[in-house]
Amino acid sequence: MAVYTDVTAEELTEFLAPYGIGDLLSYKGIAEGVENSNYLLHTTKGYFFLTLYEKRVAVNDLPFFLGLMAHLATHGITCPQPVVTRSGEALGTLAGRPAAIIDFLEGVWPRRPNVTHCAAVGQALAKMHLAGADFKMSRANALSVKGWRPLFDQASSRANDVQHGLRALLDAELDHLEQHWPGDLPKGVIHADLFPDNVLFLGDKLSGLIDFYFACNDMLAYDVAICLNAWCFEIDHSFNVTKARAFLNAYTRERRLSAAEQDALPLLARGASMRFLLTRLVDWLNVPPGAMVKPKDPLEYVRKLRFHQGVKSMSDYGVEQSGFVA
């Protein structure tokens, strides 16, 4: 979450009027993340989140995101629900941007995820994959392998300014991923961005999944690979095999990974590292002047990519190729 677009109290009061969520008491921008402008609203009827959609979010994709959250909620997945106007509209326009209000979920995201958090996320991710199986809408993943070369092209001329030799590393890895990327694994709705700041906990109990604005249809095991990157490395970027084992075992108790998915997981993890390395690199080099935003370090994903390049089998992730321990 972030703030790129400033909103005045007068604009916001006018925007809120059709929603019937009470009078505005206060609001504040949320500075985490790099994609949309986000505000926490406090009205006479409670707390809500306001999102103004920017950058990579296309207006035509918004019905998919909002519809998916509503669908998942009816299938037992705790996630935010869009707030609609009295005429039933979930989308509006504020400060020249498409905007939506979603309800507020209790909980905080874990700054230092532990093994219990990782297991809870594995279970929740698998349940989300199963719950999304009959969602009728679809959205292609614009940030899968075909989208990585254009991102590289945006940043390649300055990549070595961030780290010596980075351009050559990215170019060679892209060649490998483009040549070997699988296309025949089980597909469905994936979150595609399930980082710790998108999962809420009350203590060690998972209380909700949020921020579905990268959700799309893609390989389910790719979502697993994204979470390995997001949850199973320590602050010094070392891989925590105990967290990975807990995450994978919890996932497969709900949805078992096929042999082909297990075979592909190291490559998918390399691809997930590349995806976030490239988007972070582009953002790092192109923060808009005056934006209240904290760009994330792309070099974190260089270290993760190098780890996955050395993975030979599932045992490097803490589980045996033939199955998962209880």
PDB file of C-alpha atoms in Angstrom, residues 27-289:
ATOM      1  CA  TYR A  27      -8.462   9.599   7.353  1.00  0.00           C
ATOM      2  CA  LYS A  28      -4.788   8.923   6.859  1.00  0.00           C
ATOM      3  CA  GLY A  29      -2.592   7.675   4.065  1.00  0.00           C
ATOM      4  CA  ILE A  30      -0.859   4.308   4.314  1.00  0.00           C
ATOM      5  CA  ALA A  31       2.751   4.448   3.178  1.00  0.00           C
ATOM      6  CA  GLU A  32       3.603   0.740   2.793  1.00  0.00           C
ATOM      7  CA  GLY A  33       3.866  -0.880  -0.616  1.00  0.00           C
ATOM      8  CA  VAL A  34       4.303   0.525  -4.109  1.00  0.00           C
ATOM      9  CA  GLU A  35       1.161  -0.005  -6.190  1.00  0.00           C
ATOM     10  CA  ASN A  36      -1.955   2.006  -5.286  1.00  0.00           C
ATOM     11  CA  SER A  37      -2.907   4.977  -3.118  1.00  0.00           C
ATOM     12  CA  ASN A  38      -4.473   3.753   0.105  1.00  0.00           C
ATOM     13  CA  TYR A  39      -6.170   5.450   3.016  1.00  0.00           C
ATOM     14  CA  LEU A  40      -7.569   4.252   6.306  1.00  0.00           C
ATOM     15  CA  LEU A  41     -10.955   5.879   6.857  1.00  0.00           C
ATOM     16  CA  HIS A  42     -12.688   6.424  10.185  1.00  0.00           C
ATOM     17  CA  THR A  43     -16.368   7.278   9.948  1.00  0.00           C
ATOM     18  CA  THR A  44     -19.232   7.363  12.391  1.00  0.00           C
ATOM     19  CA  LYS A  45     -19.970   3.759  11.360  1.00  0.00           C
ATOM     20  CA  GLY A  46     -16.481   2.330  11.795  1.00  0.00           C
ATOM     21  CA  TYR A  47     -13.238   1.844   9.889  1.00  0.00           C
ATOM     22  CA  PHE A  48     -12.798   1.211   6.166  1.00  0.00           C
ATOM     23  CA  PHE A  49     -10.049   1.145   3.555  1.00  0.00           C
ATOM     24  CA  LEU A  50     -10.107   3.393   0.516  1.00  0.00           C
ATOM     25  CA  THR A  51      -8.021   2.471  -2.531  1.00  0.00           C
ATOM     26  CA  LEU A  52      -7.289   4.694  -5.524  1.00  0.00           C
ATOM     27  CA  TYR A  53      -6.021   2.484  -8.335  1.00  0.00           C
ATOM     28  CA  GLU A  54      -2.793   3.520 -10.033  1.00  0.00           C
ATOM     29  CA  LYS A  55       0.114   2.214 -12.081  1.00  0.00           C
ATOM     30  CA  ARG A  56      -0.253  -1.475 -13.024  1.00  0.00           C
ATOM     31  CA  VAL A  57      -3.941  -1.837 -12.141  1.00  0.00           C
ATOM     32  CA  ALA A  58      -6.163  -1.583 -15.218  1.00  0.00           C
ATOM     33  CA  VAL A  59      -9.701  -0.297 -14.744  1.00  0.00           C
ATOM     34  CA  ASN A  60     -11.094  -3.233 -16.715  1.00  0.00           C
ATOM     35  CA  ASP A  61      -9.561  -5.651 -14.192  1.00  0.00           C
ATOM     36  CA  LEU A  62     -11.303  -4.154 -11.173  1.00  0.00           C
ATOM     37  CA  PRO A  63     -14.550  -6.165 -11.509  1.00  0.00           C
ATOM     38  CA  PHE A  64     -12.411  -9.344 -11.411  1.00  0.00           C
ATOM     39  CA  PHE A  65     -10.632  -8.314  -8.212  1.00  0.00           C
ATOM     40  CA  LEU A  66     -13.761  -7.155  -6.420  1.00  0.00           C
ATOM     41  CA  GLY A  67     -15.812 -10.112  -7.645  1.00  0.00           C
ATOM     42  CA  LEU A  68     -13.140 -12.560  -6.531  1.00  0.00           C
ATOM     43  CA  MET A  69     -13.144 -11.201  -2.985  1.00  0.00           C
ATOM     44  CA  ALA A  70     -16.914 -11.560  -2.821  1.00  0.00           C
ATOM     45  CA  HIS A  71     -16.712 -15.107  -4.228  1.00  0.00           C
ATOM     46  CA  LEU A  72     -14.019 -16.244  -1.813  1.00  0.00           C
ATOM     47  CA  ALA A  73     -15.946 -14.887   1.156  1.00  0.00           C
ATOM     48  CA  THR A  74     -18.929 -17.059   0.241  1.00  0.00           C
ATOM     49  CA  HIS A  75     -16.560 -20.062   0.243  1.00  0.00           C
ATOM     50  CA  GLY A  76     -15.210 -19.520   3.719  1.00  0.00           C
ATOM     51  CA  ILE A  77     -12.121 -17.429   2.940  1.00  0.00           C
ATOM     52  CA  THR A  78     -11.798 -14.389   5.208  1.00  0.00           C
ATOM     53  CA  CYS A  79     -10.958 -11.434   2.999  1.00  0.00           C
ATOM     54  CA  PRO A  80     -12.138  -7.832   2.635  1.00  0.00           C
ATOM     55  CA  GLN A  81     -15.487  -7.180   1.015  1.00  0.00           C
ATOM     56  CA  PRO A  82     -16.225  -4.274  -1.327  1.00  0.00           C
ATOM     57  CA  VAL A  83     -18.591  -1.650   0.053  1.00  0.00           C
ATOM     58  CA  VAL A  84     -21.266  -0.632  -2.451  1.00  0.00           C
ATOM     59  CA  THR A  85     -23.220   2.573  -2.873  1.00  0.00           C
ATOM     60  CA  ARG A  86     -26.956   2.743  -2.280  1.00  0.00           C
ATOM     61  CA  SER A  87     -27.377   2.051  -5.999  1.00  0.00           C
ATOM     62  CA  GLY A  88     -25.166  -1.044  -5.805  1.00  0.00           C
ATOM     63  CA  GLU A  89     -21.944   0.319  -7.341  1.00  0.00           C
ATOM     64  CA  ALA A  90     -18.596  -0.843  -5.923  1.00  0.00           C
ATOM     65  CA  LEU A  91     -16.467   1.460  -8.074  1.00  0.00           C
ATOM     66  CA  GLY A  92     -16.324   5.235  -8.223  1.00  0.00           C
ATOM     67  CA  THR A  93     -13.929   8.002  -9.194  1.00  0.00           C
ATOM     68  CA  LEU A  94     -11.976  10.125  -6.740  1.00  0.00           C
ATOM     69  CA  ALA A  95      -9.272  12.697  -7.519  1.00  0.00           C
ATOM     70  CA  GLY A  96      -9.288  11.504 -11.118  1.00  0.00           C
ATOM     71  CA  ARG A  97      -8.618   7.873 -10.169  1.00  0.00           C
ATOM     72  CA  PRO A  98     -10.857   4.776 -10.065  1.00  0.00           C
ATOM     73  CA  ALA A  99     -11.588   4.151  -6.397  1.00  0.00           C
ATOM     74  CA  ALA A 100     -13.255   1.604  -4.131  1.00  0.00           C
ATOM     75  CA  ILE A 101     -13.952   1.177  -0.442  1.00  0.00           C
ATOM     76  CA  ILE A 102     -13.513  -2.165   1.294  1.00  0.00           C
ATOM     77  CA  ASP A 103     -14.407  -3.190   4.798  1.00  0.00           C
ATOM     78  CA  PHE A 104     -11.883  -3.358   7.611  1.00  0.00           C
ATOM     79  CA  LEU A 105     -10.453  -6.642   8.895  1.00  0.00           C
ATOM     80  CA  GLU A 106      -9.037  -6.945  12.396  1.00  0.00           C
ATOM     81  CA  GLY A 107      -5.446  -8.085  12.689  1.00  0.00           C
ATOM     82  CA  VAL A 108      -1.851  -7.112  12.053  1.00  0.00           C
ATOM     83  CA  TRP A 109       0.668  -8.508   9.626  1.00  0.00           C
ATOM     84  CA  PRO A 110       3.704 -10.317  11.051  1.00  0.00           C
ATOM     85  CA  ARG A 111       6.973  -8.360  10.796  1.00  0.00           C
ATOM     86  CA  ARG A 112       8.956 -11.452  11.747  1.00  0.00           C
ATOM     87  CA  PRO A 113       6.973 -14.478  10.526  1.00  0.00           C
ATOM     88  CA  ASN A 114       7.482 -17.629  12.575  1.00  0.00           C
ATOM     89  CA  VAL A 115       6.870 -21.287  11.757  1.00  0.00           C
ATOM     90  CA  THR A 116       3.268 -21.101  12.985  1.00  0.00           C
ATOM     91  CA  HIS A 117       2.578 -18.153  10.681  1.00  0.00           C
ATOM     92  CA  CYS A 118       4.077 -20.037   7.731  1.00  0.00           C
ATOM     93  CA  ALA A 119       1.942 -23.106   8.382  1.00  0.00           C
ATOM     94  CA  ALA A 120      -1.198 -20.958   8.632  1.00  0.00           C
ATOM     95  CA  VAL A 121      -0.401 -19.270   5.329  1.00  0.00           C
ATOM     96  CA  GLY A 122       0.188 -22.618   3.626  1.00  0.00           C
ATOM     97  CA  GLN A 123      -3.212 -23.867   4.750  1.00  0.00           C
ATOM     98  CA  ALA A 124      -4.959 -20.614   3.796  1.00  0.00           C
ATOM     99  CA  LEU A 125      -3.345 -20.510   0.353  1.00  0.00           C
ATOM    100  CA  ALA A 126      -4.448 -24.057  -0.454  1.00  0.00           C
ATOM    101  CA  LYS A 127      -7.990 -23.323   0.732  1.00  0.00           C
ATOM    102  CA  MET A 128      -8.046 -20.196  -1.401  1.00  0.00           C
ATOM    103  CA  HIS A 129      -6.934 -22.202  -4.454  1.00  0.00           C
ATOM    104  CA  LEU A 130      -9.713 -24.720  -3.859  1.00  0.00           C
ATOM    105  CA  ALA A 131     -12.310 -22.009  -3.212  1.00  0.00           C
ATOM    106  CA  GLY A 132     -11.431 -20.234  -6.447  1.00  0.00           C
ATOM    107  CA  ALA A 133     -11.936 -23.330  -8.588  1.00  0.00           C
ATOM    108  CA  ASP A 134     -15.500 -22.391  -9.568  1.00  0.00           C
ATOM    109  CA  PHE A 135     -14.991 -18.630  -9.884  1.00  0.00           C
ATOM    110  CA  LYS A 136     -16.379 -17.808 -13.312  1.00  0.00           C
ATOM    111  CA  MET A 137     -14.330 -14.741 -14.196  1.00  0.00           C
ATOM    112  CA  SER A 138     -10.743 -14.965 -15.412  1.00  0.00           C
ATOM    113  CA  ARG A 139      -7.753 -12.677 -15.753  1.00  0.00           C
ATOM    114  CA  ALA A 140      -4.437 -13.438 -17.432  1.00  0.00           C
ATOM    115  CA  ASN A 141      -1.259 -12.949 -15.420  1.00  0.00           C
ATOM    116  CA  ALA A 142       0.386  -9.958 -17.081  1.00  0.00           C
ATOM    117  CA  LEU A 143       3.403 -10.385 -14.785  1.00  0.00           C
ATOM    118  CA  SER A 144       4.226 -13.967 -15.728  1.00  0.00           C
ATOM    119  CA  VAL A 145       7.136 -15.020 -17.891  1.00  0.00           C
ATOM    120  CA  LYS A 146       6.007 -13.157 -21.032  1.00  0.00           C
ATOM    121  CA  GLY A 147       5.882  -9.906 -19.091  1.00  0.00           C
ATOM    122  CA  TRP A 148       9.377 -10.092 -17.612  1.00  0.00           C
ATOM    123  CA  ARG A 149      11.424  -9.183 -20.691  1.00  0.00           C
ATOM    124  CA  PRO A 150       9.567  -5.848 -21.145  1.00  0.00           C
ATOM    125  CA  LEU A 151      10.271  -5.026 -17.493  1.00  0.00           C
ATOM    126  CA  PHE A 152      13.928  -5.869 -18.002  1.00  0.00           C
ATOM    127  CA  ASP A 153      14.016  -3.600 -21.040  1.00  0.00           C
ATOM    128  CA  GLN A 154      12.686  -0.716 -18.929  1.00  0.00           C
ATOM    129  CA  ALA A 155      15.459  -1.085 -16.356  1.00  0.00           C
ATOM    130  CA  SER A 156      18.394  -2.676 -18.180  1.00  0.00           C
ATOM    131  CA  SER A 157      20.236   0.534 -19.055  1.00  0.00           C
ATOM    132  CA  ARG A 158      20.530   1.449 -15.351  1.00  0.00           C
ATOM    133  CA  ALA A 159      20.595  -2.021 -13.772  1.00  0.00           C
ATOM    134  CA  ASN A 160      24.356  -1.966 -13.219  1.00  0.00           C
ATOM    135  CA  ASP A 161      23.983   1.310 -11.317  1.00  0.00           C
ATOM    136  CA  VAL A 162      22.068  -0.695  -8.701  1.00  0.00           C
ATOM    137  CA  GLN A 163      24.560  -3.581  -8.613  1.00  0.00           C
ATOM    138  CA  HIS A 164      27.595  -4.324 -10.759  1.00  0.00           C
ATOM    139  CA  GLY A 165      26.842  -7.137 -13.207  1.00  0.00           C
ATOM    140  CA  LEU A 166      23.085  -7.094 -12.549  1.00  0.00           C
ATOM    141  CA  ARG A 167      22.176  -6.557 -16.194  1.00  0.00           C
ATOM    142  CA  ALA A 168      24.051  -9.680 -17.354  1.00  0.00           C
ATOM    143  CA  LEU A 169      22.620 -11.769 -14.504  1.00  0.00           C
ATOM    144  CA  LEU A 170      19.051 -10.795 -15.381  1.00  0.00           C
ATOM    145  CA  ASP A 171      19.527 -11.275 -19.099  1.00  0.00           C
ATOM    146  CA  ALA A 172      20.956 -14.796 -18.673  1.00  0.00           C
ATOM    147  CA  GLU A 173      18.284 -15.808 -16.169  1.00  0.00           C
ATOM    148  CA  LEU A 174      15.518 -14.550 -18.422  1.00  0.00           C
ATOM    149  CA  ASP A 175      16.894 -16.642 -21.274  1.00  0.00           C
ATOM    150  CA  HIS A 176      16.773 -19.718 -19.039  1.00  0.00           C
ATOM    151  CA  LEU A 177      13.277 -19.049 -17.712  1.00  0.00           C
ATOM    152  CA  GLU A 178      11.833 -18.272 -21.139  1.00  0.00           C
ATOM    153  CA  GLN A 179      13.269 -21.521 -22.497  1.00  0.00           C
ATOM    154  CA  HIS A 180      12.165 -23.813 -19.647  1.00  0.00           C
ATOM    155  CA  TRP A 181       9.001 -22.237 -18.193  1.00  0.00           C
ATOM    156  CA  PRO A 182       6.312 -24.931 -17.799  1.00  0.00           C
ATOM    157  CA  GLY A 183       2.882 -24.568 -19.350  1.00  0.00           C
ATOM    158  CA  ASP A 184       1.023 -27.753 -18.443  1.00  0.00           C
ATOM    159  CA  LEU A 185       0.677 -27.604 -14.646  1.00  0.00           C
ATOM    160  CA  PRO A 186      -2.691 -27.291 -12.842  1.00  0.00           C
ATOM    161  CA  LYS A 187      -4.066 -23.771 -13.122  1.00  0.00           C
ATOM    162  CA  GLY A 188      -6.620 -21.714 -11.259  1.00  0.00           C
ATOM    163  CA  VAL A 189      -7.068 -18.438  -9.423  1.00  0.00           C
ATOM    164  CA  ILE A 190      -3.916 -17.355  -7.601  1.00  0.00           C
ATOM    165  CA  HIS A 191      -3.293 -14.445  -5.238  1.00  0.00           C
ATOM    166  CA  ALA A 192       0.128 -13.750  -6.820  1.00  0.00           C
ATOM    167  CA  ASP A 193       1.235 -11.342  -4.067  1.00  0.00           C
ATOM    168  CA  LEU A 194       0.693 -13.137  -0.744  1.00  0.00           C
ATOM    169  CA  PHE A 195       3.490 -11.452   1.197  1.00  0.00           C
ATOM    170  CA  PRO A 196       3.417 -11.045   4.987  1.00  0.00           C
ATOM    171  CA  ASP A 197       1.948  -7.541   4.690  1.00  0.00           C
ATOM    172  CA  ASN A 198      -1.034  -9.050   2.857  1.00  0.00           C
ATOM    173  CA  VAL A 199      -1.898 -11.554   5.617  1.00  0.00           C
ATOM    174  CA  LEU A 200      -3.428 -10.483   8.918  1.00  0.00           C
ATOM    175  CA  PHE A 201      -3.062 -12.319  12.222  1.00  0.00           C
ATOM    176  CA  LEU A 202      -4.558 -12.032  15.680  1.00  0.00           C
ATOM    177  CA  GLY A 203      -1.752 -13.571  17.705  1.00  0.00           C
ATOM    178  CA  ASP A 204      -0.769 -16.702  15.798  1.00  0.00           C
ATOM    179  CA  LYS A 205      -4.251 -17.135  14.299  1.00  0.00           C
ATOM    180  CA  LEU A 206      -4.688 -16.025  10.710  1.00  0.00           C
ATOM    181  CA  SER A 207      -7.538 -13.498  10.539  1.00  0.00           C
ATOM    182  CA  GLY A 208      -7.628 -12.562   6.872  1.00  0.00           C
ATOM    183  CA  LEU A 209      -6.057 -12.345   3.416  1.00  0.00           C
ATOM    184  CA  ILE A 210      -5.959  -8.902   1.808  1.00  0.00           C
ATOM    185  CA  ASP A 211      -4.813  -7.003  -1.294  1.00  0.00           C
ATOM    186  CA  PHE A 212      -6.032  -9.116  -4.204  1.00  0.00           C
ATOM    187  CA  TYR A 213      -4.986  -6.611  -6.871  1.00  0.00           C
ATOM    188  CA  PHE A 214      -2.514  -8.949  -8.556  1.00  0.00           C
ATOM    189  CA  ALA A 215      -4.865 -11.958  -8.445  1.00  0.00           C
ATOM    190  CA  CYS A 216      -5.147 -13.774 -11.763  1.00  0.00           C
ATOM    191  CA  ASN A 217      -5.347 -17.184 -13.396  1.00  0.00           C
ATOM    192  CA  ASP A 218      -2.048 -19.036 -13.517  1.00  0.00           C
ATOM    193  CA  MET A 219      -0.311 -22.178 -12.280  1.00  0.00           C
ATOM    194  CA  LEU A 220      -1.268 -22.891  -8.683  1.00  0.00           C
ATOM    195  CA  ALA A 221       2.253 -24.062  -7.886  1.00  0.00           C
ATOM    196  CA  TYR A 222       3.564 -20.664  -8.982  1.00  0.00           C
ATOM    197  CA  ASP A 223       1.599 -19.130  -6.102  1.00  0.00           C
ATOM    198  CA  VAL A 224       3.300 -21.652  -3.806  1.00  0.00           C
ATOM    199  CA  ALA A 225       6.676 -20.557  -5.198  1.00  0.00           C
ATOM    200  CA  ILE A 226       5.866 -16.894  -4.560  1.00  0.00           C
ATOM    201  CA  CYS A 227       5.114 -17.716  -0.925  1.00  0.00           C
ATOM    202  CA  LEU A 228       8.355 -19.662  -0.522  1.00  0.00           C
ATOM    203  CA  ASN A 229      10.136 -16.464  -1.491  1.00  0.00           C
ATOM    204  CA  ALA A 230       7.954 -14.213   0.626  1.00  0.00           C
ATOM    205  CA  TRP A 231       7.753 -16.237   3.863  1.00  0.00           C
ATOM    206  CA  CYS A 232      10.698 -18.614   4.121  1.00  0.00           C
ATOM    207  CA  PHE A 233      13.742 -16.339   4.096  1.00  0.00           C
ATOM    208  CA  GLU A 234      15.168 -14.605   7.141  1.00  0.00           C
ATOM    209  CA  ILE A 235      16.012 -10.930   7.502  1.00  0.00           C
ATOM    210  CA  ASP A 236      19.614 -11.751   6.500  1.00  0.00           C
ATOM    211  CA  HIS A 237      18.166 -13.426   3.360  1.00  0.00           C
ATOM    212  CA  SER A 238      19.131 -16.939   4.436  1.00  0.00           C
ATOM    213  CA  PHE A 239      16.601 -19.668   3.607  1.00  0.00           C
ATOM    214  CA  ASN A 240      14.760 -21.156   6.596  1.00  0.00           C
ATOM    215  CA  VAL A 241      14.074 -24.781   5.739  1.00  0.00           C
ATOM    216  CA  THR A 242      11.941 -25.280   8.873  1.00  0.00           C
ATOM    217  CA  LYS A 243       9.536 -22.548   7.763  1.00  0.00           C
ATOM    218  CA  ALA A 244       9.443 -23.982   4.236  1.00  0.00           C
ATOM    219  CA  ARG A 245       8.650 -27.460   5.555  1.00  0.00           C
ATOM    220  CA  ALA A 246       5.827 -26.105   7.732  1.00  0.00           C
ATOM    221  CA  PHE A 247       4.402 -24.067   4.845  1.00  0.00           C
ATOM    222  CA  LEU A 248       4.533 -26.898   2.297  1.00  0.00           C
ATOM    223  CA  ASN A 249       3.178 -29.557   4.653  1.00  0.00           C
ATOM    224  CA  ALA A 250       0.254 -27.326   5.634  1.00  0.00           C
ATOM    225  CA  TYR A 251      -0.503 -26.548   1.992  1.00  0.00           C
ATOM    226  CA  THR A 252      -0.471 -30.163   0.894  1.00  0.00           C
ATOM    227  CA  ARG A 253      -2.719 -31.288   3.719  1.00  0.00           C
ATOM    228  CA  GLU A 254      -5.409 -29.252   1.946  1.00  0.00           C
ATOM    229  CA  ARG A 255      -4.294 -29.623  -1.688  1.00  0.00           C
ATOM    230  CA  ARG A 256      -1.618 -32.105  -2.689  1.00  0.00           C
ATOM    231  CA  LEU A 257       1.048 -31.056  -5.162  1.00  0.00           C
ATOM    232  CA  SER A 258       1.372 -33.390  -8.130  1.00  0.00           C
ATOM    233  CA  ALA A 259       4.711 -34.957  -9.031  1.00  0.00           C
ATOM    234  CA  ALA A 260       4.992 -32.542 -11.955  1.00  0.00           C
ATOM    235  CA  GLU A 261       4.365 -29.569  -9.666  1.00  0.00           C
ATOM    236  CA  GLN A 262       7.024 -30.792  -7.259  1.00  0.00           C
ATOM    237  CA  ASP A 263       9.506 -31.214 -10.108  1.00  0.00           C
ATOM    238  CA  ALA A 264       8.793 -27.695 -11.337  1.00  0.00           C
ATOM    239  CA  LEU A 265       8.827 -25.904  -7.981  1.00  0.00           C
ATOM    240  CA  PRO A 266      12.535 -24.877  -8.008  1.00  0.00           C
ATOM    241  CA  LEU A 267      12.146 -23.357 -11.466  1.00  0.00           C
ATOM    242  CA  LEU A 268       8.894 -21.648 -10.446  1.00  0.00           C
ATOM    243  CA  ALA A 269      10.676 -20.229  -7.398  1.00  0.00           C
ATOM    244  CA  ARG A 270      13.378 -18.815  -9.668  1.00  0.00           C
ATOM    245  CA  GLY A 271      10.650 -17.259 -11.779  1.00  0.00           C
ATOM    246  CA  ALA A 272       8.943 -15.787  -8.731  1.00  0.00           C
ATOM    247  CA  SER A 273      12.258 -14.275  -7.653  1.00  0.00           C
ATOM    248  CA  MET A 274      12.719 -12.799 -11.115  1.00  0.00           C
ATOM    249  CA  ARG A 275       9.211 -11.320 -11.201  1.00  0.00           C
ATOM    250  CA  PHE A 276       9.656  -9.430  -7.920  1.00  0.00           C
ATOM    251  CA  LEU A 277      13.248  -8.512  -8.646  1.00  0.00           C
ATOM    252  CA  LEU A 278      12.220  -6.869 -11.902  1.00  0.00           C
ATOM    253  CA  THR A 279       9.158  -5.021 -10.612  1.00  0.00           C
ATOM    254  CA  ARG A 280      11.116  -3.800  -7.601  1.00  0.00           C
ATOM    255  CA  LEU A 281      13.975  -2.716  -9.855  1.00  0.00           C
ATOM    256  CA  VAL A 282      11.638  -0.724 -12.110  1.00  0.00           C
ATOM    257  CA  ASP A 283       9.986   0.884  -9.084  1.00  0.00           C
ATOM    258  CA  TRP A 284      13.356   1.601  -7.450  1.00  0.00           C
ATOM    259  CA  LEU A 285      14.478   3.479 -10.532  1.00  0.00           C
ATOM    260  CA  ASN A 286      11.183   5.298 -11.124  1.00  0.00           C
ATOM    261  CA  VAL A 287       9.658   6.547  -7.864  1.00  0.00           C
ATOM    262  CA  PRO A 288       7.443   9.543  -8.740  1.00  0.00           C
ATOM    263  CA  PRO A 289       8.639  12.836  -7.206  1.00  0.00           C
TER     264      PRO A 289
END
